[in-house]
Short mmCIF file of C-alpha atoms and ligand atoms in Angstrom, two decimals:
data_model
loop_
_atom_site.label_atom_id
_atom_site.label_comp_id
_atom_site.label_asym_id
_atom_site.label_seq_id
_atom_site.Cartn_x
_atom_site.Cartn_y
_atom_site.Cartn_z
CA UNK A 25 48.36 312.33 -83.99
CA UNK A 26 44.82 313.73 -84.22
CA UNK A 27 44.19 317.12 -85.86
CA UNK A 28 41.08 317.63 -83.79
CA UNK A 29 40.72 317.48 -80.05
CA UNK A 30 39.84 314.31 -78.25
CA UNK A 31 38.91 313.49 -74.66
CA UNK A 32 38.92 310.36 -72.65
CA UNK A 33 35.78 309.68 -70.63
CA UNK A 34 35.44 307.29 -67.72
CA UNK A 35 32.18 305.89 -66.29
CA UNK A 36 32.11 303.66 -63.22
CA UNK A 37 28.97 304.83 -61.35
CA UNK A 38 27.30 301.42 -61.05
CA UNK A 39 28.14 298.00 -62.43
CA UNK A 40 29.69 298.84 -65.80
CA UNK A 41 33.31 299.78 -66.06
CA UNK A 42 33.45 301.92 -69.18
CA UNK A 43 35.81 304.25 -71.09
CA UNK A 44 35.37 306.10 -74.36
CA UNK A 45 37.33 308.48 -76.58
CA UNK A 46 35.17 311.19 -78.08
CA UNK A 47 36.13 314.00 -80.50
CA UNK A 48 35.05 317.60 -79.86
CA UNK A 49 32.52 317.40 -82.76
CA UNK A 50 30.84 314.51 -80.83
CA UNK A 51 32.22 311.62 -82.94
CA UNK A 52 32.72 308.52 -80.80
CA UNK A 53 36.17 307.08 -81.66
CA UNK A 54 35.87 304.19 -79.18
CA UNK A 55 33.49 302.97 -76.47
CA UNK A 56 34.37 300.04 -74.23
CA UNK A 57 31.91 298.71 -71.71
CA UNK A 58 32.91 295.91 -69.35
CA UNK A 59 29.66 294.72 -67.81
CA UNK A 60 29.69 293.02 -64.40
CA UNK A 61 26.30 291.37 -64.70
CA UNK A 62 27.75 287.88 -64.27
CA UNK A 63 29.19 288.87 -60.88
CA UNK A 64 25.79 290.14 -59.59
CA UNK A 65 23.47 287.65 -61.36
CA UNK A 66 23.14 285.26 -58.44
CA UNK A 67 22.07 288.10 -56.11
CA UNK A 68 19.46 289.45 -58.56
CA UNK A 69 20.86 293.01 -58.15
CA UNK A 70 24.08 294.98 -57.88
CA UNK A 71 26.15 294.31 -54.76
CA UNK A 72 28.08 297.54 -54.16
CA UNK A 73 31.20 296.01 -52.60
CA UNK A 74 31.60 293.47 -55.45
CA UNK A 75 31.07 296.27 -57.97
CA UNK A 76 33.77 298.59 -56.64
CA UNK A 77 36.31 295.68 -56.39
CA UNK A 78 35.58 294.70 -59.96
CA UNK A 79 36.05 298.35 -61.13
CA UNK A 80 39.55 298.38 -59.49
CA UNK A 81 40.52 295.31 -61.43
CA UNK A 82 39.10 296.45 -64.75
CA UNK A 83 39.51 300.19 -64.95
CA UNK A 84 43.06 300.27 -66.45
CA UNK A 85 42.52 297.46 -69.05
CA UNK A 86 39.28 299.25 -70.09
CA UNK A 87 41.02 302.64 -70.49
CA UNK A 88 43.90 300.94 -72.44
CA UNK A 89 41.34 299.25 -74.72
CA UNK A 90 39.50 302.50 -75.35
CA UNK A 91 42.68 304.30 -76.36
CA UNK A 92 43.75 301.43 -78.57
CA UNK A 93 40.42 301.19 -80.34
CA UNK A 94 40.56 304.93 -81.01
CA UNK A 95 44.12 304.61 -82.32
CA UNK A 96 45.00 307.32 -79.82
CA UNK A 97 47.79 307.67 -77.27
CA UNK A 98 47.64 309.41 -73.90
CA UNK A 99 49.57 312.36 -75.38
CA UNK A 100 46.70 313.05 -77.86
CA UNK A 101 44.21 313.72 -75.11
CA UNK A 102 42.97 317.26 -74.50
CA UNK A 103 40.84 316.56 -71.43
CA UNK A 104 39.65 313.80 -69.17
CA UNK A 105 35.97 313.41 -68.21
CA UNK A 106 34.59 311.22 -65.39
CA UNK A 107 31.13 310.56 -63.87
CA UNK A 108 31.08 311.73 -60.28
CA UNK A 109 27.32 311.73 -59.49
CA UNK A 110 25.00 310.00 -58.67
CA UNK A 111 25.94 306.37 -58.14
CA UNK A 112 27.59 303.95 -55.73
CA UNK A 113 30.16 305.70 -53.67
CA UNK A 114 32.95 303.06 -53.93
CA UNK A 115 32.35 302.61 -57.59
CA UNK A 116 32.42 306.37 -58.37
CA UNK A 117 35.60 306.77 -56.36
CA UNK A 118 37.43 304.27 -58.58
CA UNK A 119 36.69 306.23 -61.75
CA UNK A 120 37.37 309.64 -60.15
CA UNK A 121 40.76 308.49 -58.77
CA UNK A 122 41.79 307.22 -62.13
CA UNK A 123 40.65 310.45 -63.82
CA UNK A 124 42.46 312.67 -61.29
CA UNK A 125 45.67 310.73 -61.77
CA UNK A 126 45.47 311.06 -65.56
CA UNK A 127 44.61 314.76 -65.30
CA UNK A 128 47.58 315.36 -63.01
CA UNK A 129 50.18 313.30 -64.93
CA UNK A 130 49.16 314.52 -68.38
CA UNK A 131 48.36 318.13 -67.13
CA UNK A 132 45.03 318.14 -68.90
CA UNK A 133 41.69 319.56 -67.55
CA UNK A 134 39.47 317.30 -65.45
CA UNK A 135 35.73 317.58 -66.09
CA UNK A 136 33.19 315.99 -63.73
CA UNK A 137 29.97 314.69 -65.24
CA UNK A 138 26.49 314.10 -63.89
CA UNK A 139 25.44 310.60 -64.99
CA UNK A 140 21.81 311.49 -65.46
CA UNK A 141 22.43 314.60 -67.50
CA UNK A 142 24.79 312.45 -69.61
CA UNK A 143 21.91 309.96 -70.19
CA UNK A 144 19.85 312.80 -71.64
CA UNK A 145 22.75 314.13 -73.73
CA UNK A 146 23.09 310.69 -75.27
CA UNK A 147 19.77 311.25 -77.07
CA UNK A 148 21.48 313.93 -79.21
CA UNK A 149 24.69 312.04 -80.03
CA UNK A 150 24.88 311.54 -83.73
CA UNK A 151 22.18 314.17 -84.34
CA UNK A 152 23.07 317.21 -86.38
CA UNK A 153 21.34 319.78 -84.17
CA UNK A 154 21.29 320.52 -80.46
CA UNK A 155 18.53 318.64 -78.45
CA UNK A 156 18.03 321.59 -76.08
CA UNK A 157 15.62 322.87 -74.91
CA UNK A 158 13.65 319.70 -74.25
CA UNK A 159 11.71 317.67 -71.72
CA UNK A 160 14.26 314.99 -70.54
CA UNK A 161 13.40 311.62 -69.10
CA UNK A 162 15.90 309.25 -67.61
CA UNK A 163 14.52 305.77 -66.85
CA UNK A 164 17.18 303.44 -65.44
CA UNK A 165 17.89 300.99 -62.62
CA UNK A 166 18.45 303.88 -60.25
CA UNK A 167 16.28 306.72 -61.62
CA UNK A 168 12.89 307.57 -63.05
CA UNK A 169 13.48 311.30 -63.40
CA UNK A 170 11.82 313.99 -65.54
CA UNK A 171 13.74 317.16 -66.30
CA UNK A 172 13.25 320.67 -67.75
CA UNK A 173 16.40 320.80 -69.86
CA UNK A 174 17.27 324.23 -71.08
CA UNK A 175 20.81 323.36 -72.02
CA UNK A 176 23.38 320.70 -71.42
CA UNK A 177 24.45 322.58 -68.35
CA UNK A 178 20.99 323.46 -67.03
CA UNK A 179 18.62 320.54 -66.33
CA UNK A 180 16.03 321.03 -63.55
CA UNK A 181 14.41 318.02 -61.94
CA UNK A 182 10.56 318.22 -62.22
CA UNK A 183 9.44 314.76 -61.34
CA UNK A 184 10.72 311.38 -59.99
CA UNK A 185 9.76 308.16 -58.29
CA UNK A 186 8.62 308.10 -54.64
CA UNK A 187 9.93 304.55 -54.22
CA UNK A 188 11.48 302.07 -56.72
CA UNK A 189 12.94 303.17 -60.03
CA UNK A 190 11.34 301.66 -63.16
CA UNK A 191 14.41 299.54 -64.00
CA UNK A 192 14.60 298.45 -60.40
CA UNK A 193 10.97 297.23 -60.72
CA UNK A 194 11.88 295.30 -63.86
CA UNK A 195 14.74 293.66 -62.07
CA UNK A 196 12.66 292.77 -58.95
CA UNK A 197 9.73 291.51 -60.94
CA UNK A 198 12.08 289.37 -63.03
CA UNK A 199 13.36 287.82 -59.81
CA UNK A 200 9.74 287.09 -58.68
CA UNK A 201 9.08 285.43 -62.05
CA UNK A 202 12.36 283.40 -61.88
CA UNK A 203 13.87 285.25 -64.95
CA UNK A 204 17.56 286.12 -65.14
CA UNK A 205 19.17 289.40 -64.14
CA UNK A 206 19.15 292.07 -65.58
CA UNK A 207 15.40 291.89 -65.51
CA UNK A 208 14.55 294.41 -68.28
CA UNK A 209 15.70 292.33 -71.21
CA UNK A 210 14.42 289.10 -69.65
CA UNK A 211 10.93 290.55 -69.13
CA UNK A 212 10.89 292.07 -72.66
CA UNK A 213 11.71 288.63 -74.15
CA UNK A 214 9.25 286.73 -71.94
CA UNK A 215 6.46 289.23 -72.64
CA UNK A 216 6.67 288.55 -76.41
CA UNK A 217 4.85 285.24 -75.93
CA UNK A 218 2.58 286.51 -73.17
CA UNK A 219 -0.99 287.92 -73.10
CA UNK A 220 -1.12 291.01 -70.89
CA UNK A 221 -4.97 290.85 -70.63
CA UNK A 222 -4.81 287.67 -68.48
CA UNK A 223 -3.93 289.78 -65.47
CA UNK A 224 -5.22 293.08 -64.23
CA UNK A 225 -2.36 295.21 -62.94
CA UNK A 226 -2.58 298.66 -61.27
CA UNK A 227 -1.27 301.77 -63.05
CA UNK A 228 0.23 303.58 -59.99
CA UNK A 229 -0.29 307.37 -59.78
CA UNK A 230 -1.52 307.48 -63.33
CA UNK A 231 -4.13 310.12 -62.69
CA UNK A 232 -2.53 312.33 -60.05
CA UNK A 233 -1.87 315.07 -62.62
CA UNK A 234 1.63 315.26 -61.13
CA UNK A 235 4.95 314.05 -62.47
CA UNK A 236 5.48 311.48 -59.73
CA UNK A 237 5.93 307.71 -60.07
CA UNK A 238 5.60 304.66 -57.83
CA UNK A 239 6.43 301.09 -58.66
CA UNK A 240 6.51 299.19 -55.36
CA UNK A 241 2.72 298.56 -55.34
CA UNK A 242 2.81 297.24 -58.87
CA UNK A 243 5.73 295.00 -57.91
CA UNK A 244 3.68 293.59 -54.97
CA UNK A 245 0.63 293.11 -57.21
CA UNK A 246 2.80 290.90 -59.49
CA UNK A 247 4.05 289.01 -56.50
CA UNK A 248 0.53 288.22 -55.31
CA UNK A 249 -0.70 287.35 -58.76
CA UNK A 250 2.31 285.03 -59.26
CA UNK A 251 2.46 283.31 -55.86
CA UNK A 252 -0.69 284.17 -53.95
CA UNK A 253 -0.98 286.39 -50.82
CA UNK A 254 1.41 285.82 -47.93
CA UNK A 255 0.52 282.85 -45.78
CA UNK A 256 0.99 279.10 -45.61
CA UNK A 257 -0.39 278.67 -49.16
CA UNK A 258 1.91 281.19 -50.85
CA UNK A 259 4.00 279.49 -53.56
CA UNK A 260 7.81 279.55 -53.37
CA UNK A 261 8.13 279.81 -57.17
CA UNK A 262 6.07 281.31 -59.97
CA UNK A 263 4.31 278.58 -62.03
CA UNK A 264 6.08 278.34 -65.41
CA UNK A 265 2.83 278.64 -67.30
CA UNK A 266 2.06 282.11 -65.71
CA UNK A 267 5.47 283.71 -66.42
CA UNK A 268 4.96 285.13 -69.91
CA UNK A 269 1.48 286.54 -69.15
CA UNK A 270 2.69 288.16 -65.95
CA UNK A 271 5.73 289.59 -67.67
CA UNK A 272 3.48 291.04 -70.39
CA UNK A 273 0.97 292.49 -67.88
CA UNK A 274 3.69 294.08 -65.81
CA UNK A 275 5.39 295.58 -68.87
CA UNK A 276 2.14 297.01 -70.18
CA UNK A 277 1.32 298.66 -66.87
CA UNK A 278 4.78 300.16 -66.49
CA UNK A 279 4.97 301.39 -70.10
CA UNK A 280 1.54 302.98 -69.87
CA UNK A 281 2.54 304.94 -66.77
CA UNK A 282 5.88 306.00 -68.16
CA UNK A 283 4.46 307.22 -71.45
CA UNK A 284 1.57 309.02 -69.74
CA UNK A 285 3.93 310.98 -67.47
CA UNK A 286 6.10 311.89 -70.45
CA UNK A 287 3.05 313.30 -72.16
CA UNK A 288 2.15 315.29 -69.10
CA UNK A 289 5.70 316.66 -68.76
CA UNK A 290 5.76 317.86 -72.36
CA UNK A 291 2.36 319.46 -72.04
CA UNK A 292 3.30 321.22 -68.79
CA UNK A 293 6.60 322.46 -70.10
CA UNK A 294 5.15 323.33 -73.49
CA UNK A 295 8.25 322.00 -75.24
CA UNK A 296 8.06 320.41 -78.68
CA UNK A 297 10.85 317.94 -78.02
CA UNK A 298 11.19 314.92 -75.64
CA UNK A 299 14.48 313.08 -75.06
CA UNK A 300 14.46 309.74 -73.29
CA UNK A 301 17.51 307.82 -72.11
CA UNK A 302 18.58 305.22 -69.52
CA UNK A 303 18.52 301.39 -69.55
CA UNK A 304 14.71 301.09 -69.69
CA UNK A 305 14.66 303.22 -72.84
CA UNK A 306 16.12 300.13 -74.51
CA UNK A 307 12.62 298.48 -74.08
CA UNK A 308 11.08 298.03 -77.47
CA UNK A 309 7.45 298.15 -76.28
CA UNK A 310 8.26 301.47 -74.50
CA UNK A 311 9.98 302.90 -77.54
CA UNK A 312 6.91 302.02 -79.76
CA UNK A 313 4.44 303.50 -77.37
CA UNK A 314 6.52 306.65 -76.90
CA UNK A 315 6.65 307.03 -80.71
CA UNK A 316 2.81 306.72 -80.99
CA UNK A 317 2.35 309.34 -78.24
CA UNK A 318 4.86 311.72 -79.80
CA UNK A 319 3.07 311.43 -83.17
CA UNK A 320 -0.31 312.18 -81.56
CA UNK A 321 1.12 315.13 -79.59
CA UNK A 322 3.01 316.38 -82.69
CA UNK A 323 6.34 316.57 -80.78
CA UNK A 324 9.80 315.48 -81.74
CA UNK A 325 10.94 312.33 -79.91
CA UNK A 326 14.63 311.43 -79.50
CA UNK A 327 15.31 308.16 -77.73
CA UNK A 328 18.96 307.36 -77.12
CA UNK A 329 20.45 304.85 -79.63
CA UNK A 330 20.31 301.33 -78.20
CA UNK A 331 24.04 301.16 -77.43
CA UNK A 332 23.85 304.47 -75.52
CA UNK A 333 20.73 303.64 -73.45
CA UNK A 334 22.41 301.43 -70.84
CA UNK A 335 25.49 302.71 -69.05
CA UNK A 336 28.43 303.75 -71.18
CA UNK A 337 31.17 306.34 -71.20
CA UNK A 338 30.58 307.81 -74.64
CA UNK A 339 27.59 309.81 -73.24
CA UNK A 340 30.12 311.63 -71.01
CA UNK A 341 30.85 313.53 -74.23
CA UNK A 342 28.66 316.12 -72.47
CA UNK A 343 31.98 317.14 -70.97
CA UNK A 344 32.77 319.13 -74.22
CA UNK A 345 29.76 321.39 -73.49
CA UNK A 346 30.83 321.64 -69.81
CA UNK A 347 34.40 322.57 -70.85
CA UNK A 348 33.02 325.23 -73.23
CA UNK A 349 31.06 326.61 -70.25
CA UNK A 350 34.36 326.75 -68.25
CA UNK A 351 33.26 324.01 -65.89
CA UNK A 352 36.76 322.60 -65.17
CA UNK A 353 37.10 320.64 -61.91
CA UNK A 354 40.04 320.79 -59.50
CA UNK A 355 41.76 317.87 -57.91
CA UNK A 356 39.67 318.58 -54.79
CA UNK A 357 36.60 317.25 -56.72
CA UNK A 358 34.65 314.64 -54.78
CA UNK A 359 31.90 312.16 -55.64
CA UNK A 360 28.22 312.88 -54.91
CA UNK A 361 26.66 309.43 -54.61
CA UNK A 362 23.22 310.53 -53.35
CA UNK A 363 19.93 309.45 -54.92
CA UNK A 364 18.13 312.18 -56.88
CA UNK A 365 14.56 312.58 -55.67
CA UNK A 366 12.02 315.34 -56.39
CA UNK A 367 10.38 316.73 -53.26
CA UNK A 368 6.74 317.10 -54.32
CA UNK A 369 5.81 318.52 -50.89
CA UNK A 370 7.84 321.63 -51.74
CA UNK A 371 6.09 322.30 -55.10
O1 KG4 B 25 21.09 303.02 -67.32
P1 KG4 B 25 21.40 301.65 -66.82
O2 KG4 B 25 22.38 300.75 -67.61
O3 KG4 B 25 22.00 301.71 -65.39
C1 KG4 B 25 21.58 302.61 -64.38
O4 KG4 B 25 22.00 303.85 -64.45
O5 KG4 B 25 20.73 302.20 -63.57
O6 KG4 B 25 19.98 300.89 -66.63
C2 KG4 B 25 19.96 299.52 -66.13
C3 KG4 B 25 18.51 299.21 -66.02
C4 KG4 B 25 18.26 297.79 -65.38
O7 KG4 B 25 17.35 297.98 -64.33
C5 KG4 B 25 17.77 296.97 -66.48
O8 KG4 B 25 16.83 295.96 -66.08
C6 KG4 B 25 17.00 297.98 -67.30
O9 KG4 B 25 17.84 299.17 -67.26
N1 KG4 B 25 16.82 297.59 -68.75
C7 KG4 B 25 15.66 297.39 -69.35
C8 KG4 B 25 15.96 296.90 -70.68
N2 KG4 B 25 17.31 296.91 -70.81
C9 KG4 B 25 17.89 297.31 -69.58
N3 KG4 B 25 14.41 297.54 -68.84
C10 KG4 B 25 13.37 297.22 -69.69
N4 KG4 B 25 13.57 296.73 -70.95
C11 KG4 B 25 14.82 296.58 -71.47
N5 KG4 B 25 15.01 296.06 -72.73
ZN1 ZN B 26 22.64 304.90 -66.00
#
């Protein structure tokens, strides 16, 4: 029996089935992540129907494993948290249904969590002080979003991509280069032996003075540099000798834009703290360049620990803050799969 309160968190918004047990002081007692990348690898991206079916098969074993690793029984739980937005509709529904069932049968509060806010919250896990207020940046396979974060329960979107997300661009460029999925880690490894200066890549929207991103043009630039322009002479595969240099050139261009927009956000918001999370925040080149920028700008930089960058359930510990703010969901709670996009025309 635990003297302190613990909650079980469930995350199934995309292609990871995850569960974690987290104490009310933020200590992670267990975190289980069952990745599905082997199921989606041959398609070069996540196939929603395959993802939701795999969640159905895995969710109960993953929850059991999380409870076991935490040496905790269902009766010890004070609350159940689950990601309900944004994400793939079928995948989110699997997690929400499991969470509602647990909430109802154990008569414990249900807390619904925003996946992106949780990615930012992950930057503060293990830190002694609160990360708020801060400029928040979530760079993942689905999002490239900048936020004005006043508290865990108040994050306002201030910038986002107009087309592909940064992680999506890593995945698509990896496919062009014949590198395995997920593309981010593959490109990072290939780039280590490459020379970025061999190719000149665009830096999309770098000088707009706005917090918007675009990656589809950069992706096309890589395609043309790798295979030639469309027509009878376009190659079917990228020549092996070009792969490392193209990976390095793409990574440099992407990292430069991401870091520049973070700098702009911090300056516009006049905050002295920047928090960066999401799968792309695992990229070492990006982390190094962010740190240089933060030192120059004299701001505090908190990048999520590596294990909490990519999708996991432990970051749903944000639910403790939501609970304190009285944000308890009912069994009527539904999923909100929609993509989060900033409407620059309205600003
Ligand atoms: O946060 P995440 O696990 O899932 C989403 O919410 O999308 O992010 C997954 C994304 C993928 O696009 C993957 O290629 C990218 O994060 N990623 C990376 C790295 N590790 C994962 N991108 C660049 N460099 C990495 N080391
Ligand atoms: Zn994510």
